[in-house]
Amino acid sequence: MIPSMVEDGRRTRRSRLYDYTDTAVPGPSGTTDDPERGRRQFAALLGEFRRTAVLVPLDPETGSPLTADFGGVRWFYAFSNEGALARFALARGEGEREWPYQRWMGARVLDAAVPAVGVPCGVALDCADGEDGMVFPPVRGIVPDAVAVDAGTEAEDTQGTQDRGDGR
């Protein structure tokens, strides 16, 4: 008998997905599967990003911030230090050229640069560093609500559940 199929000494039929629920075992990156803890960790990382000066590489031809389009979203590239930018340059096979950049506060990128783009836009931080990289997608709580792709969902979600006091 499969141990995961035994509960209280009795045979129980259940989905294998059941085995993955309610776990809080740290994964390879040290995080847990606890959604609330994950939200708190992300909020701390977001706060740190907002308070930190990051390197924003510039397009050598236009002088504008370097971006990429992926999954219907435009992403600003940002790097925590020159080493992270150098790893990105090498990963692109462009390590021999000069990489001009500016230092911007993370809050400036999220609150000013992202809205100025005019299309859904987020930030990819240290994107050549695998699991050590981070993305800040264009959603409420990260970018201004006016440019968040999920800005209308809260109003739509609560609209159908509002109690008007008339029994309807």
CSV table of C-alpha atoms in Angstrom, one decimal:
chain,number,residue,atom,x,y,z
A,1,MET,CA,0.0,0.0,0.0
A,2,ILE,CA,1.2,3.5,-0.8
A,3,PRO,CA,1.8,5.4,2.5
A,4,SER,CA,0.2,8.6,1.2
A,5,MET,CA,-3.0,6.6,0.6
A,6,VAL,CA,-3.2,5.6,4.4
A,7,GLU,CA,-4.8,8.0,6.8
A,8,ASP,CA,-5.6,7.1,10.4
A,9,GLY,CA,-4.9,3.4,9.6
A,10,ARG,CA,-7.6,3.3,7.0
A,11,ARG,CA,-7.3,3.2,3.2
A,12,THR,CA,-8.3,6.6,1.7
A,13,ARG,CA,-8.6,7.4,-1.9
A,14,ARG,CA,-7.4,10.9,-2.8
A,15,SER,CA,-5.7,12.9,-5.5
A,16,ARG,CA,-1.9,13.0,-5.6
A,17,LEU,CA,-2.3,16.8,-5.4
A,18,TYR,CA,-3.4,16.3,-1.8
A,19,ASP,CA,0.2,15.3,-1.0
A,20,TYR,CA,1.4,18.8,-2.0
A,21,THR,CA,-1.1,20.8,0.0
A,22,ASP,CA,-0.3,22.4,3.4
A,23,THR,CA,3.4,22.1,3.1
A,24,ALA,CA,5.9,24.6,4.5
A,25,VAL,CA,9.1,22.8,3.7
A,26,PRO,CA,11.9,25.1,2.5
A,27,GLY,CA,12.6,24.6,-1.2
A,28,PRO,CA,16.0,25.0,-3.0
A,29,SER,CA,15.9,28.8,-2.8
A,30,GLY,CA,15.1,28.7,1.0
A,31,THR,CA,11.5,29.8,0.5
A,32,THR,CA,8.5,27.9,1.7
A,33,ASP,CA,5.2,27.0,0.1
A,34,ASP,CA,3.3,29.1,2.6
A,35,PRO,CA,1.6,31.8,0.5
A,36,GLU,CA,1.4,34.3,3.3
A,37,ARG,CA,5.0,34.0,4.1
A,38,GLY,CA,5.8,34.3,0.4
A,39,ARG,CA,3.8,37.5,0.1
A,40,ARG,CA,5.7,39.0,3.1
A,41,GLN,CA,9.1,38.0,1.7
A,42,PHE,CA,8.1,39.5,-1.7
A,43,ALA,CA,6.9,42.7,0.0
A,44,ALA,CA,10.3,43.0,1.8
A,45,LEU,CA,12.2,42.5,-1.5
A,46,LEU,CA,10.0,45.1,-3.2
A,47,GLY,CA,10.6,47.6,-0.4
A,48,GLU,CA,14.3,47.0,-0.6
A,49,PHE,CA,14.2,47.5,-4.4
A,50,ARG,CA,12.3,50.7,-4.1
A,51,ARG,CA,14.9,52.1,-1.6
A,52,THR,CA,17.9,51.1,-3.6
A,53,ALA,CA,19.8,52.7,-6.5
A,54,VAL,CA,19.9,50.2,-9.4
A,55,LEU,CA,21.8,50.4,-12.7
A,56,VAL,CA,19.6,50.9,-15.7
A,57,PRO,CA,21.6,50.2,-18.9
A,58,LEU,CA,21.0,52.5,-21.8
A,59,ASP,CA,20.5,51.6,-25.5
A,60,PRO,CA,23.8,52.7,-27.1
A,61,GLU,CA,22.0,54.1,-30.2
A,62,THR,CA,19.1,55.9,-28.6
A,63,GLY,CA,20.3,56.6,-25.1
A,64,SER,CA,17.0,55.4,-23.7
A,65,PRO,CA,16.7,52.7,-21.1
A,66,LEU,CA,17.3,49.2,-22.4
A,67,THR,CA,14.1,47.1,-22.5
A,68,ALA,CA,12.8,43.8,-23.9
A,69,ASP,CA,9.3,42.6,-24.8
A,70,PHE,CA,8.3,39.2,-23.4
A,71,GLY,CA,4.9,37.7,-22.8
A,72,GLY,CA,3.0,40.9,-23.9
A,73,VAL,CA,4.9,43.0,-21.3
A,74,ARG,CA,7.8,45.4,-21.8
A,75,TRP,CA,10.5,44.9,-19.2
A,76,PHE,CA,13.1,47.4,-18.1
A,77,TYR,CA,16.4,45.8,-17.4
A,78,ALA,CA,17.9,46.8,-14.0
A,79,PHE,CA,20.9,45.5,-12.1
A,80,SER,CA,21.9,45.6,-8.5
A,81,ASN,CA,25.6,46.2,-9.3
A,82,GLU,CA,28.2,46.3,-12.1
A,83,GLY,CA,28.9,42.6,-11.7
A,84,ALA,CA,25.3,41.7,-12.4
A,85,LEU,CA,25.3,44.0,-15.5
A,86,ALA,CA,28.6,42.4,-16.7
A,87,ARG,CA,27.1,38.9,-16.4
A,88,PHE,CA,24.1,40.1,-18.4
A,89,ALA,CA,26.4,41.5,-21.1
A,90,LEU,CA,28.4,38.2,-21.3
A,91,ALA,CA,25.2,36.2,-21.5
A,92,ARG,CA,24.1,38.2,-24.5
A,93,GLY,CA,27.6,37.8,-26.1
A,94,GLU,CA,28.2,41.5,-25.9
A,95,GLY,CA,30.8,41.6,-23.1
A,96,GLU,CA,33.4,43.4,-25.2
A,97,ARG,CA,31.3,46.6,-25.8
A,98,GLU,CA,30.9,49.5,-23.4
A,99,TRP,CA,27.6,49.4,-21.5
A,100,PRO,CA,26.5,52.9,-20.6
A,101,TYR,CA,24.1,53.0,-17.7
A,102,GLN,CA,22.4,55.4,-15.2
A,103,ARG,CA,21.7,54.9,-11.5
A,104,TRP,CA,18.1,55.2,-10.7
A,105,MET,CA,16.2,54.6,-7.5
A,106,GLY,CA,14.0,51.5,-7.8
A,107,ALA,CA,11.0,53.7,-6.8
A,108,ARG,CA,11.8,56.0,-9.8
A,109,VAL,CA,11.8,53.0,-12.2
A,110,LEU,CA,8.5,51.7,-10.9
A,111,ASP,CA,6.6,55.0,-10.2
A,112,ALA,CA,7.9,57.2,-13.1
A,113,ALA,CA,9.6,55.2,-15.9
A,114,VAL,CA,7.0,52.3,-16.0
A,115,PRO,CA,4.0,54.6,-16.4
A,116,ALA,CA,5.8,56.7,-19.1
A,117,VAL,CA,6.2,53.7,-21.4
A,118,GLY,CA,2.5,53.6,-22.3
A,119,VAL,CA,2.2,49.8,-22.6
A,120,PRO,CA,2.2,47.1,-19.8
A,121,CYS,CA,5.7,47.3,-18.3
A,122,GLY,CA,7.6,45.8,-15.4
A,123,VAL,CA,11.2,45.5,-14.2
A,124,ALA,CA,13.6,42.5,-14.6
A,125,LEU,CA,16.3,42.8,-11.9
A,126,ASP,CA,19.5,40.9,-12.4
A,127,CYS,CA,17.9,38.8,-15.1
A,128,ALA,CA,21.1,36.9,-16.0
A,129,ASP,CA,21.5,35.6,-12.4
A,130,GLY,CA,19.0,32.8,-12.5
A,131,GLU,CA,17.2,32.2,-9.2
A,132,ASP,CA,18.9,35.3,-7.8
A,133,GLY,CA,17.1,37.5,-10.3
A,134,MET,CA,13.7,39.0,-9.6
A,135,VAL,CA,10.8,40.3,-11.7
A,136,PHE,CA,8.5,43.1,-10.7
A,137,PRO,CA,5.4,42.7,-13.0
A,138,PRO,CA,3.0,45.4,-13.8
A,139,VAL,CA,0.4,44.6,-11.2
A,140,ARG,CA,-1.3,46.6,-8.3
A,141,GLY,CA,1.0,47.0,-5.3
A,142,ILE,CA,4.1,47.1,-7.5
A,143,VAL,CA,3.4,49.8,-10.1
A,144,PRO,CA,0.9,52.6,-9.9
A,145,ASP,CA,-2.7,51.4,-10.2
A,146,ALA,CA,-3.3,53.5,-13.3
A,147,VAL,CA,-0.9,51.3,-15.3
A,148,ALA,CA,-1.3,48.0,-13.5
A,149,VAL,CA,-2.7,45.3,-15.8
A,150,ASP,CA,-5.0,44.0,-13.0
A,151,ALA,CA,-6.3,47.5,-12.0
A,152,GLY,CA,-9.9,46.8,-13.0
A,153,THR,CA,-10.2,43.3,-11.4
A,154,GLU,CA,-10.8,44.4,-7.8
A,155,ALA,CA,-13.8,46.6,-8.7
A,156,GLU,CA,-15.1,43.8,-11.0
A,157,ASP,CA,-14.7,41.2,-8.2
A,158,THR,CA,-16.5,43.2,-5.5
A,159,GLN,CA,-19.2,44.5,-7.9
A,160,GLY,CA,-21.0,41.2,-8.0
A,161,THR,CA,-20.8,40.6,-4.2
A,162,GLN,CA,-21.9,44.0,-2.9
A,163,ASP,CA,-24.9,43.9,-0.6
A,164,ARG,CA,-27.3,46.6,-1.7
A,165,GLY,CA,-29.5,46.1,1.4
A,166,ASP,CA,-32.6,45.2,-0.7
A,167,GLY,CA,-32.1,41.5,-0.7
A,168,ARG,CA,-30.8,41.3,-4.3
